[in-house]
Coordinates of N, CA and C in Angstrom, one line a residue:
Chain A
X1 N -20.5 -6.4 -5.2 CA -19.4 -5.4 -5.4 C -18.1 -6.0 -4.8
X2 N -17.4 -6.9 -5.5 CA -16.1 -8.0 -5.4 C -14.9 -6.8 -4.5
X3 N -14.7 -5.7 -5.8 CA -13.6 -5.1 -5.7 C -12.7 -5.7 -5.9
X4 N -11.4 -6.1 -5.4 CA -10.3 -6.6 -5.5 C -10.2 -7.9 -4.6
X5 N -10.2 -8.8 -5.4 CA -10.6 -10.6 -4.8 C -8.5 -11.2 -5.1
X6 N -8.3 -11.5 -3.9 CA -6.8 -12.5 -4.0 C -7.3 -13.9 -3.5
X7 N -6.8 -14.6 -4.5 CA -6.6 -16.3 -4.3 C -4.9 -16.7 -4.5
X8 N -5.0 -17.9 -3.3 CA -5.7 -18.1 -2.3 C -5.3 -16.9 -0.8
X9 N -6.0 -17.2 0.0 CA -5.9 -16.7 1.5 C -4.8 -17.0 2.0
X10 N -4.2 -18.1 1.9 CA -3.3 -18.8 2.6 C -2.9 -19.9 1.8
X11 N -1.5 -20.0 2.2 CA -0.9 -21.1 1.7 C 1.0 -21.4 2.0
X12 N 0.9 -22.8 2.2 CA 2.3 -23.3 2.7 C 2.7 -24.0 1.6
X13 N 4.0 -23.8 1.2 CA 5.0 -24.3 0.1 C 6.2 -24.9 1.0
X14 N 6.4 -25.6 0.0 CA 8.0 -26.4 0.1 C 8.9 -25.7 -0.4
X15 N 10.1 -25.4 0.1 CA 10.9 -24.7 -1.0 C 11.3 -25.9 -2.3
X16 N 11.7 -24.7 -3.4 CA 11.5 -25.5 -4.5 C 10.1 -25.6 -5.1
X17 N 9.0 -25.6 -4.6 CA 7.7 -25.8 -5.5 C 7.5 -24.3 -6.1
X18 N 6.0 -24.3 -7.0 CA 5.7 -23.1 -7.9 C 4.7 -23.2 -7.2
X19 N 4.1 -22.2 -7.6 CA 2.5 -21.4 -7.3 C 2.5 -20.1 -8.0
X20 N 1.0 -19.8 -8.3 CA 0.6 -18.8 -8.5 C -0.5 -17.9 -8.0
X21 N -0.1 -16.6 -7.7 CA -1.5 -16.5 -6.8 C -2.1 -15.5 -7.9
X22 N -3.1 -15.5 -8.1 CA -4.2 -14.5 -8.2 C -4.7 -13.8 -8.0
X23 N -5.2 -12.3 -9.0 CA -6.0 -11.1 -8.5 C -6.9 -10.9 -9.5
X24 N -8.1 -10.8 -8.9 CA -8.7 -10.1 -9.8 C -9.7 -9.0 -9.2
X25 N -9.8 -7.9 -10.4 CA -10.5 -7.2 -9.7 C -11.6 -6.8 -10.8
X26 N -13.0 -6.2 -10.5 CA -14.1 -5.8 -11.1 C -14.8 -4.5 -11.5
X27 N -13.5 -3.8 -11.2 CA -13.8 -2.2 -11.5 C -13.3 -1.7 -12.5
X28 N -12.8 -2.1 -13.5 CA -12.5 -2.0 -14.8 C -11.6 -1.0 -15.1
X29 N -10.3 -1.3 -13.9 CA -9.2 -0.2 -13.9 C -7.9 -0.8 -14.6
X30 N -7.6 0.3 -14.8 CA -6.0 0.1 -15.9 C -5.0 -0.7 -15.4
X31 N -4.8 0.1 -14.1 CA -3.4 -0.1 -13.3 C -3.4 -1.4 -11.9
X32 N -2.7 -2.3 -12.0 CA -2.2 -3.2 -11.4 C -1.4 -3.7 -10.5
X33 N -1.2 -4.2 -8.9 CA 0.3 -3.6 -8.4 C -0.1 -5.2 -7.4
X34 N 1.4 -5.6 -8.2 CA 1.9 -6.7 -6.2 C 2.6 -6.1 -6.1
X35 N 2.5 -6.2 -4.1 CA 3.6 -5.6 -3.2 C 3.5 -7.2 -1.9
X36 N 4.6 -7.2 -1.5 CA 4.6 -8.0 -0.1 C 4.8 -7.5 1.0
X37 N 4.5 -7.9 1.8 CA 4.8 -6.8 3.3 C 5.3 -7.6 4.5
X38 N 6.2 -7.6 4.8 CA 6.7 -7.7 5.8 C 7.2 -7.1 7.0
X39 N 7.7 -7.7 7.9 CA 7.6 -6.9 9.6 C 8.6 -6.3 9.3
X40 N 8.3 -4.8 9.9 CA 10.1 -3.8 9.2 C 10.3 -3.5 8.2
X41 N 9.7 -3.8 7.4 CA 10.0 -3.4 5.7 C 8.9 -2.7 5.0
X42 N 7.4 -2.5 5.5 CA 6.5 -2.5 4.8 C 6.6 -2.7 3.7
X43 N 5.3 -2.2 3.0 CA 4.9 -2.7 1.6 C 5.8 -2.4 0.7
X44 N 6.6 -3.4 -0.7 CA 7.1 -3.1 -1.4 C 6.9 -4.0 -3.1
X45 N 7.0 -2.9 -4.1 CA 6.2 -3.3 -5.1 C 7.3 -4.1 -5.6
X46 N 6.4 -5.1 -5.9 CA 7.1 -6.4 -6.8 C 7.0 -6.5 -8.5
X47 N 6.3 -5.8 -8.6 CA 6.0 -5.9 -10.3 C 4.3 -5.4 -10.7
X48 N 4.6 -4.4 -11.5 CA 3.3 -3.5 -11.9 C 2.8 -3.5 -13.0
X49 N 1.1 -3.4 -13.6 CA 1.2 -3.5 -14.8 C 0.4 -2.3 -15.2
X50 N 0.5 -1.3 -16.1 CA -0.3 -0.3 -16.7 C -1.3 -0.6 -17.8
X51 N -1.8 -1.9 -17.8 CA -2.7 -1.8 -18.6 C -2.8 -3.8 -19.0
X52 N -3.3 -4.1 -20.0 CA -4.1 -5.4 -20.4 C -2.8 -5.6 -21.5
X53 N -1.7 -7.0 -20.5 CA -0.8 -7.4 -22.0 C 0.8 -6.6 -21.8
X54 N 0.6 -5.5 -20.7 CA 2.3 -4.9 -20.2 C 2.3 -5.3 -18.5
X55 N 3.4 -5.6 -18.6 CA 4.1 -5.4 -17.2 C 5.1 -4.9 -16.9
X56 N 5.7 -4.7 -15.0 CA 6.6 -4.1 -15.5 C 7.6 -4.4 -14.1
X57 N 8.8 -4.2 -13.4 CA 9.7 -4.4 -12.7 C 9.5 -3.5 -11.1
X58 N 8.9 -3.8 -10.5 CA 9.2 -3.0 -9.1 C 10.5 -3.2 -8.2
X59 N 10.0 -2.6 -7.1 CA 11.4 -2.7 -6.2 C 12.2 -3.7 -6.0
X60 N 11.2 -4.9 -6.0 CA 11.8 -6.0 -5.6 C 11.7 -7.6 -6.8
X61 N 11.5 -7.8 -7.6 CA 10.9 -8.4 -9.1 C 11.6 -9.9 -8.7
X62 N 13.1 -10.0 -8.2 CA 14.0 -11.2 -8.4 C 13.2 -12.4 -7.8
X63 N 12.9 -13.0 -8.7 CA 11.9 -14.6 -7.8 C 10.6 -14.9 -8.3
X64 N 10.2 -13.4 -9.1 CA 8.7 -13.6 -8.9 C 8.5 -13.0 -10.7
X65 N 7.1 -13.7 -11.4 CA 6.8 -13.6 -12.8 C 5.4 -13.0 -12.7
X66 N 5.4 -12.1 -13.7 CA 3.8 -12.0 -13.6 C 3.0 -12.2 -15.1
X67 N 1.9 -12.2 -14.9 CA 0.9 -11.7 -16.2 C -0.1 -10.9 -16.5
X68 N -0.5 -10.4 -17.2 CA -1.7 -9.7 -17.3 C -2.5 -9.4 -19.0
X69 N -2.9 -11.1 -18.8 CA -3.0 -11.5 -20.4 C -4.6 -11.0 -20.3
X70 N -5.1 -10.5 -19.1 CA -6.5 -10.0 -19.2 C -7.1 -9.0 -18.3
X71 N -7.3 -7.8 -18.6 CA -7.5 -7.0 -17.9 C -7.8 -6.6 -16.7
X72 N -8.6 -7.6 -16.1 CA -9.4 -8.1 -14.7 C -8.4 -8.5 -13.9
X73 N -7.5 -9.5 -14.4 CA -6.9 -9.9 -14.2 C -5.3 -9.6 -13.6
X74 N -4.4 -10.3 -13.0 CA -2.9 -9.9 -12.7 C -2.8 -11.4 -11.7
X75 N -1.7 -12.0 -12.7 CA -1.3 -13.1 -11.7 C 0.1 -13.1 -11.4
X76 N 0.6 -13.4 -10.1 CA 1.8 -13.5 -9.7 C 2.6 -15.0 -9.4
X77 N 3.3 -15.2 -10.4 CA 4.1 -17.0 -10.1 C 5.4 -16.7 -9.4
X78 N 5.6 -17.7 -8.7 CA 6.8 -18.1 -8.3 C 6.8 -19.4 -9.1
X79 N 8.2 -19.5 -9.6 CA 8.5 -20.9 -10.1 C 9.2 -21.5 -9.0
X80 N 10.1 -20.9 -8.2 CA 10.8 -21.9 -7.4 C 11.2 -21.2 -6.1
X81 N 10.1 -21.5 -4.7 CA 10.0 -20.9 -4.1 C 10.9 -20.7 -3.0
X82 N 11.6 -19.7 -2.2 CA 12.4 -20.1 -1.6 C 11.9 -19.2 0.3
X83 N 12.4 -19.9 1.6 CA 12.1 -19.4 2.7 C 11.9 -18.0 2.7
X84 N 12.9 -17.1 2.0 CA 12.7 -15.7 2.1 C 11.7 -14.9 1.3
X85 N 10.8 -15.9 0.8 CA 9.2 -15.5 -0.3 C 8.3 -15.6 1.0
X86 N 8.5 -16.1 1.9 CA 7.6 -16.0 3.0 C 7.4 -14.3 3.4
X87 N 5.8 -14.4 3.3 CA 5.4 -12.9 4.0 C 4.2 -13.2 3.4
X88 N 3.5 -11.6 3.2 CA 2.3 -11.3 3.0 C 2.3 -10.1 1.9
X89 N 1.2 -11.3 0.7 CA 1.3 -10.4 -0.6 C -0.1 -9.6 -0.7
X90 N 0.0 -8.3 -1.7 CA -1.0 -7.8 -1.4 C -1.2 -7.2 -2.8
X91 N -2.2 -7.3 -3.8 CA -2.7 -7.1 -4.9 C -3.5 -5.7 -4.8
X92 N -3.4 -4.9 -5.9 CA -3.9 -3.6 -5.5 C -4.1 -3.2 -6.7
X93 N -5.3 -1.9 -7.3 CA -5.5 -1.2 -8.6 C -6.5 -0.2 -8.4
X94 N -5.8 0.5 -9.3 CA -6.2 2.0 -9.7 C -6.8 2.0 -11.0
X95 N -7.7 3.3 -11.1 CA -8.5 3.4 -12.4 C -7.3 3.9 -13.2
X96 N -6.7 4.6 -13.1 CA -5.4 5.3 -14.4 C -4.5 5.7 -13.3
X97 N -3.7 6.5 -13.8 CA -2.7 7.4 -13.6 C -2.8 8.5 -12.8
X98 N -4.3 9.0 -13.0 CA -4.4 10.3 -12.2 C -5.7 10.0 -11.4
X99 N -5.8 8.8 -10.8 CA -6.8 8.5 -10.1 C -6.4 8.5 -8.5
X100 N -6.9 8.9 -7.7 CA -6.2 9.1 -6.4 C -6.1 7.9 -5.6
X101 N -7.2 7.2 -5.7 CA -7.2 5.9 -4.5 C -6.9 4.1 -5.4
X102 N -6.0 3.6 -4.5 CA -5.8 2.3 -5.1 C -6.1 1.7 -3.9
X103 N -7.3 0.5 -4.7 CA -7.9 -0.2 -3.6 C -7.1 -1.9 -3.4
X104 N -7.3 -2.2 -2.4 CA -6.3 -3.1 -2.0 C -6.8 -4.5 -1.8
X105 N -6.1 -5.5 -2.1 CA -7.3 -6.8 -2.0 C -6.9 -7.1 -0.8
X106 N -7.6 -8.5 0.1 CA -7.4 -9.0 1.4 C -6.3 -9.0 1.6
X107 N -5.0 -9.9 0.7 CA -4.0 -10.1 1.0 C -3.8 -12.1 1.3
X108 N -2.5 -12.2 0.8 CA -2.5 -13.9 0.3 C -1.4 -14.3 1.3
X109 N -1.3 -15.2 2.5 CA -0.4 -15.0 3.6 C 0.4 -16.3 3.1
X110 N 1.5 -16.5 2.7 CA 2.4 -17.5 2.0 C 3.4 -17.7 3.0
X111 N 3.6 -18.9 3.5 CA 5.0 -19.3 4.1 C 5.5 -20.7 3.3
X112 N 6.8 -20.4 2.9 CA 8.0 -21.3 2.6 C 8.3 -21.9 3.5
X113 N 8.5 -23.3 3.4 CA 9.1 -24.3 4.6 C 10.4 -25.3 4.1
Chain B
X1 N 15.1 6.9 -6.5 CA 14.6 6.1 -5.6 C 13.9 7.1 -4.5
X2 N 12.8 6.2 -3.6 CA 12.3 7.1 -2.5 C 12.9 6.3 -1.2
X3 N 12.9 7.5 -0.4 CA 13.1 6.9 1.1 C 11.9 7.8 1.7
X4 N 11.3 7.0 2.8 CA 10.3 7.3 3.3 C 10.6 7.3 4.9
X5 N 10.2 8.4 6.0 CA 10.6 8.0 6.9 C 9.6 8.0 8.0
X6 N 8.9 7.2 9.1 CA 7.8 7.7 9.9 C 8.1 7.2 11.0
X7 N 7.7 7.4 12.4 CA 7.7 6.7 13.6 C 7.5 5.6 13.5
X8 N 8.0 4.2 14.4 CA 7.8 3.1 14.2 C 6.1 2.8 15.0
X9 N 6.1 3.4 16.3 CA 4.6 3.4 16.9 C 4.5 4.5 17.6
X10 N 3.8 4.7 18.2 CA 3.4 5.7 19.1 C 1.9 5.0 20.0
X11 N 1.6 5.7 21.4 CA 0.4 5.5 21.8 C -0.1 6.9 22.3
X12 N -0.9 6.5 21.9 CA -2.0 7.8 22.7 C -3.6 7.4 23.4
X13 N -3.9 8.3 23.9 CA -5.1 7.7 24.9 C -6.4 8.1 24.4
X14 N -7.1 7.6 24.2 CA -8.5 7.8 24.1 C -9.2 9.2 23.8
X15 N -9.8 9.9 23.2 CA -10.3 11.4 23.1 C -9.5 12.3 22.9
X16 N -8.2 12.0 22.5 CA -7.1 12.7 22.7 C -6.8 13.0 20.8
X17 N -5.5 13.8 20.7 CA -5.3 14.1 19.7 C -3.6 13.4 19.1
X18 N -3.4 12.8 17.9 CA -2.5 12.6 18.1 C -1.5 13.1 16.2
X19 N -0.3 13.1 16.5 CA 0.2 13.3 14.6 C 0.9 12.3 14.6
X20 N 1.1 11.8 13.4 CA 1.9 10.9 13.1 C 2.9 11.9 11.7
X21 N 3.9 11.8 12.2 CA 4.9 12.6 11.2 C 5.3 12.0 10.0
X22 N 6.0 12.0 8.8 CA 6.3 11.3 7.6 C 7.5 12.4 6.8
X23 N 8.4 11.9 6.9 CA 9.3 12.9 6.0 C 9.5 11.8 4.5
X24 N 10.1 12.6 3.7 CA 10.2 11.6 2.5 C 11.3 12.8 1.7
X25 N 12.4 11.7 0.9 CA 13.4 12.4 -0.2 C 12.8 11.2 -1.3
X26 N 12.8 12.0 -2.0 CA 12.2 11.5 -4.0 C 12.5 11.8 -4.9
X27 N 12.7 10.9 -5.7 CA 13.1 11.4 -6.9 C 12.4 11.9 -8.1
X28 N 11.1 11.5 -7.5 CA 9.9 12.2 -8.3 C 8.6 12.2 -7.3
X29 N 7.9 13.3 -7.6 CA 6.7 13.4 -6.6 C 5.4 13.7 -7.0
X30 N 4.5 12.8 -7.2 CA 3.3 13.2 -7.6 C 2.4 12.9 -6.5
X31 N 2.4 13.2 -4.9 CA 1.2 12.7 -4.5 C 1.5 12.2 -3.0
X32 N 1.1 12.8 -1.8 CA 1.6 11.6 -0.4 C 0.0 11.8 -0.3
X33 N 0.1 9.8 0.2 CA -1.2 8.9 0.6 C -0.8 8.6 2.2
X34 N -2.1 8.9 3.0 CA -2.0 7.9 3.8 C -3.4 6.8 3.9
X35 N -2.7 6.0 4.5 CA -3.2 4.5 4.5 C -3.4 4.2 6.3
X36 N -4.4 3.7 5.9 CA -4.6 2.8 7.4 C -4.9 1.6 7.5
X37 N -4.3 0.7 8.5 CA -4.3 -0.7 7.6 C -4.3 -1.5 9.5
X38 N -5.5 -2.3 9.4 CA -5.3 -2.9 10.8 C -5.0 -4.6 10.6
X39 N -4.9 -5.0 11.5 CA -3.9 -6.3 11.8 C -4.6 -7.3 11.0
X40 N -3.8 -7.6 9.9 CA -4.1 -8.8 9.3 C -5.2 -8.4 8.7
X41 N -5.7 -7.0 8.0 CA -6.4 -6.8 7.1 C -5.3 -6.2 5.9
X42 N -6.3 -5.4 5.2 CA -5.5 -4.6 4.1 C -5.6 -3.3 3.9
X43 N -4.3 -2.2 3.2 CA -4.8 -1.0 3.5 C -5.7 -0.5 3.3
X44 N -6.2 0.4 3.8 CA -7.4 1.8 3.1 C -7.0 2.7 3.2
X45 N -7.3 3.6 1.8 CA -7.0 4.9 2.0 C -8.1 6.2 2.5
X46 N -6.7 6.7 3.3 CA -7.3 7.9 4.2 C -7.5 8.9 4.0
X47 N -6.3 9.5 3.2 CA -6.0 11.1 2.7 C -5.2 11.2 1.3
X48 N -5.3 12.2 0.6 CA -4.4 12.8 -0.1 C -3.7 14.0 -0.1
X49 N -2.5 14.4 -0.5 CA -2.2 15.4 -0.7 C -1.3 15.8 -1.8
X50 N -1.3 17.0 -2.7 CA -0.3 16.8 -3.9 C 0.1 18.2 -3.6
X51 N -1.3 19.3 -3.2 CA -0.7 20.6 -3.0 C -0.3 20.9 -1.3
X52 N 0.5 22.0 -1.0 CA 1.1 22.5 -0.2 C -0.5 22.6 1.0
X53 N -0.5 22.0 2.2 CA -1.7 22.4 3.0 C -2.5 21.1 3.3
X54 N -3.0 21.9 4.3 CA -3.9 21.0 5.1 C -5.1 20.7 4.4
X55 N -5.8 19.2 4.3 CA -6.4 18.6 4.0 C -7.4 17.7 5.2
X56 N -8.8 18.4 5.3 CA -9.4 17.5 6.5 C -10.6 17.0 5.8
X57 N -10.6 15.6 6.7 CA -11.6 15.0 6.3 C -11.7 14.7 7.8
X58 N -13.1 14.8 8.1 CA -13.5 14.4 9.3 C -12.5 14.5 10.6
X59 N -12.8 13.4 11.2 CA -11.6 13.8 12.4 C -10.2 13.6 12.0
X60 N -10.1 13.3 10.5 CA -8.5 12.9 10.1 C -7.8 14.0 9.5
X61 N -7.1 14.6 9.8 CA -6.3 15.9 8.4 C -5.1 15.3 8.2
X62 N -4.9 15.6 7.0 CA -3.4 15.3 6.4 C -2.6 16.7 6.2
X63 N -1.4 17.0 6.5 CA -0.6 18.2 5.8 C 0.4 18.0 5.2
X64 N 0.7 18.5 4.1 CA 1.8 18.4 3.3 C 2.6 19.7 2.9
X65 N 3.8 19.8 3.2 CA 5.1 20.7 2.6 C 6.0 20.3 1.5
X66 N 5.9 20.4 0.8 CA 6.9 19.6 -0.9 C 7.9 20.3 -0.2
X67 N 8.1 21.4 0.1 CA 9.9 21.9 -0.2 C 10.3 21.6 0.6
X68 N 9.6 21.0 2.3 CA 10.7 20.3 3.1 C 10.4 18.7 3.3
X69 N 9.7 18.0 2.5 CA 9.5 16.8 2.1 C 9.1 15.9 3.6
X70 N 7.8 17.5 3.9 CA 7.2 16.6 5.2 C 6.0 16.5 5.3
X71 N 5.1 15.7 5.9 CA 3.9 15.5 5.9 C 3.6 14.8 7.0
X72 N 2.2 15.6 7.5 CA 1.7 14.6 9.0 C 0.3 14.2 8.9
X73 N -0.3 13.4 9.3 CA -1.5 13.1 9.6 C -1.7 13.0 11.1
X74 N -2.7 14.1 11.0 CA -3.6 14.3 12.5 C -4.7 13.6 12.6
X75 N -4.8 12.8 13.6 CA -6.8 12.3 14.1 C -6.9 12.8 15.4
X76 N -8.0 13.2 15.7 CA -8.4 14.0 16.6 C -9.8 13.0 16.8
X77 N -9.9 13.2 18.5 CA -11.3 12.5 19.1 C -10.6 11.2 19.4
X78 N -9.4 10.5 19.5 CA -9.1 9.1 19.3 C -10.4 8.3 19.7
X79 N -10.4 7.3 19.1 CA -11.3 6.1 19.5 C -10.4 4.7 19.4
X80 N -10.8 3.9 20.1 CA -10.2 2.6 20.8 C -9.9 2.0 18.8
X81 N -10.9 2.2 18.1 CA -11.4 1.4 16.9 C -9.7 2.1 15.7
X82 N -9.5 3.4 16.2 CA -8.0 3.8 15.1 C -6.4 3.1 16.1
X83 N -6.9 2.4 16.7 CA -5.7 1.7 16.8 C -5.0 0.6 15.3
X84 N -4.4 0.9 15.1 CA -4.1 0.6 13.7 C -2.7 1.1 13.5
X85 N -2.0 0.5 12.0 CA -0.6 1.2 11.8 C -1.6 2.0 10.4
X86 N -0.5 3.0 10.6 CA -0.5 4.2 9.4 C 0.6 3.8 8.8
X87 N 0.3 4.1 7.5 CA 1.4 4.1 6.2 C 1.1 5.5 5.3
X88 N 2.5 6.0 5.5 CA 2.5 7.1 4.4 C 3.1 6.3 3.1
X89 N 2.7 7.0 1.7 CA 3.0 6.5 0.7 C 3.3 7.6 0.1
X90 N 4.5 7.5 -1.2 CA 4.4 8.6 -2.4 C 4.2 7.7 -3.3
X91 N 3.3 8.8 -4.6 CA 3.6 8.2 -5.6 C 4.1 9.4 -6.6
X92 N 5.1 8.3 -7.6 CA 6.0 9.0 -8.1 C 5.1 10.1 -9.6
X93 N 6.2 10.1 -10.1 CA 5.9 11.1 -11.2 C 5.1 10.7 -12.4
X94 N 5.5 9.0 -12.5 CA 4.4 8.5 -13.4 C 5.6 8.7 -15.0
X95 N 5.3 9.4 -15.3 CA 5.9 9.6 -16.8 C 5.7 8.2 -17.9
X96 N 6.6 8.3 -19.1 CA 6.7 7.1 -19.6 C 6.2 5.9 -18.9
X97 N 4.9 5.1 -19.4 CA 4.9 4.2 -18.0 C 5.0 4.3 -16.7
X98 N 5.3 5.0 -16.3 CA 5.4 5.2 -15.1 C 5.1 4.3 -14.3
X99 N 3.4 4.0 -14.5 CA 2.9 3.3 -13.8 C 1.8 4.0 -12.4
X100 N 2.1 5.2 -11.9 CA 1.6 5.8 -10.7 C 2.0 5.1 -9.7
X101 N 3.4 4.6 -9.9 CA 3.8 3.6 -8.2 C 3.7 4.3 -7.4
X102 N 3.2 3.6 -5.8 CA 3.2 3.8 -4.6 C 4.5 3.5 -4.1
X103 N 5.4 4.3 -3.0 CA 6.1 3.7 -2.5 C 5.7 4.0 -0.9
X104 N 5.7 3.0 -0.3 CA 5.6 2.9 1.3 C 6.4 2.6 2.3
X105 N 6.3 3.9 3.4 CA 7.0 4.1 4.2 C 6.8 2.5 5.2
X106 N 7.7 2.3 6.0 CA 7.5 1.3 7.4 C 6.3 1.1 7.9
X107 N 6.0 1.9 8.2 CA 4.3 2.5 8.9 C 4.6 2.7 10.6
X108 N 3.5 3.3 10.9 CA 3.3 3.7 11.9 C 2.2 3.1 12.9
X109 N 3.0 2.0 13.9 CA 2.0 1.7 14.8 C 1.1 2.3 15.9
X110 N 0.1 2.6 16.2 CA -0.6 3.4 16.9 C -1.7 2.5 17.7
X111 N -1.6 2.8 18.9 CA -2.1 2.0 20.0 C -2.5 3.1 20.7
X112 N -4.6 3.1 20.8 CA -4.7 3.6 21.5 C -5.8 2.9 22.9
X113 N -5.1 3.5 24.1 CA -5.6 3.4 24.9 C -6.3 4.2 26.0
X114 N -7.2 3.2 26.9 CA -8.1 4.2 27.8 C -7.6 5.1 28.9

């Protein structure tokens, strides 16, 4: 019983390089969400998807691309990464819209150098 | 847009009782969550609330007022183990796409001790 699995755990970039991190999850829910979290700021959503094939624009989107060419699925790229992408991302999903709890994966700890 | 607003931490002592307050202005409102989330893990959710009223679950209750855009979560019995930060969250109205976004407050550091 996976739940909500993020790859990788950790990882150090150059600025300038790409990555993509990964979520998947195994409960066969609609809804989709990166957020990053940082000290002072809490969690804030980067881009959400309602379903298998849409995505969509959160609070903070500038820097970062997503997909969700498969339902399980939701990947988040950076093409060109820069110091202030440093923080802690966190992958999260809900069954629909009117479902009360969104369960949250480990969390992918990223620092830009 | 939402603004979310909660204590940055607080401590309280052991067997004791404590609230963590959360005010919020929105522009749509379907829902305050709280979350409890310890160091270098990820959140869990604790509570809901959509209608007006207290909400308990175990030693945790949540309360919510929509018309003055306030809400607290109480734990009672502290134990060493709810040292943790709380996050209040709304989520919005949803509509067209909507999505059911969460938006989260700062959080609330909570340190308890003996």
């Amino acid at each position: 019983n996976a739940g909500v699995t993020q790859t990788p755990k950790f990882r150090v970039l150059k600025t300038g390089q790409s990555m993509t991190l990964l979520c998947a999850q195994d409960m066969n829910h609609e809804y989709m969400y990166w957020y990053r979290q940082d000290p002072g700021m809490g969690l804030r959503l980067i881009h959400y998807s309602v379903g298998e094939g849409t995505t969509a624009k959160g609070e903070v989107p500038d820097g970062y691309n997503v997909s969700r060419l498969k339902k399980q699925n939701f990947l988040l790229g950076l093409e060109s990464a820069a110091p202030s992408q440093t923080s802690v991302y966190f992958c999260a999903s809900s069954r629909d819209r009117v479902t009360i709890e969104a369960f949250f994966g480990q969390g992918t700890r990223l620092t830009v150098v | 847009g939402q603004n979310i607003d909660q204590p940055t931490e607080m401590t309280a002592t052991e067997g004791a009782i404590v609230q963590i307050n959360c005010t919020y202005q929105t522009s749509g409102f379907n829902g305050l969550f709280w979350y409890q989330q310890h160091a270098g893990e990820a959140p869990t959710f604790l509570s809901y609330n959509v209608l007006d009223g207290l909400e308990e679950k175990g030693r945790f209750s949540s309360f919510l007022s929509r018309s003055k855009g306030y809400s607290y979560l109480l734990l009672k019995e502290l134990q060493m183990k709810d040292s943790a930060s709380y996050l209040c969250a709304v989520r919005d109205g949803g509509g067209a796409g909507g999505g059911n976004k969460l938006t989260f407050g700062t959080g609330t550091q909570l340190k308890v001790e003996l």
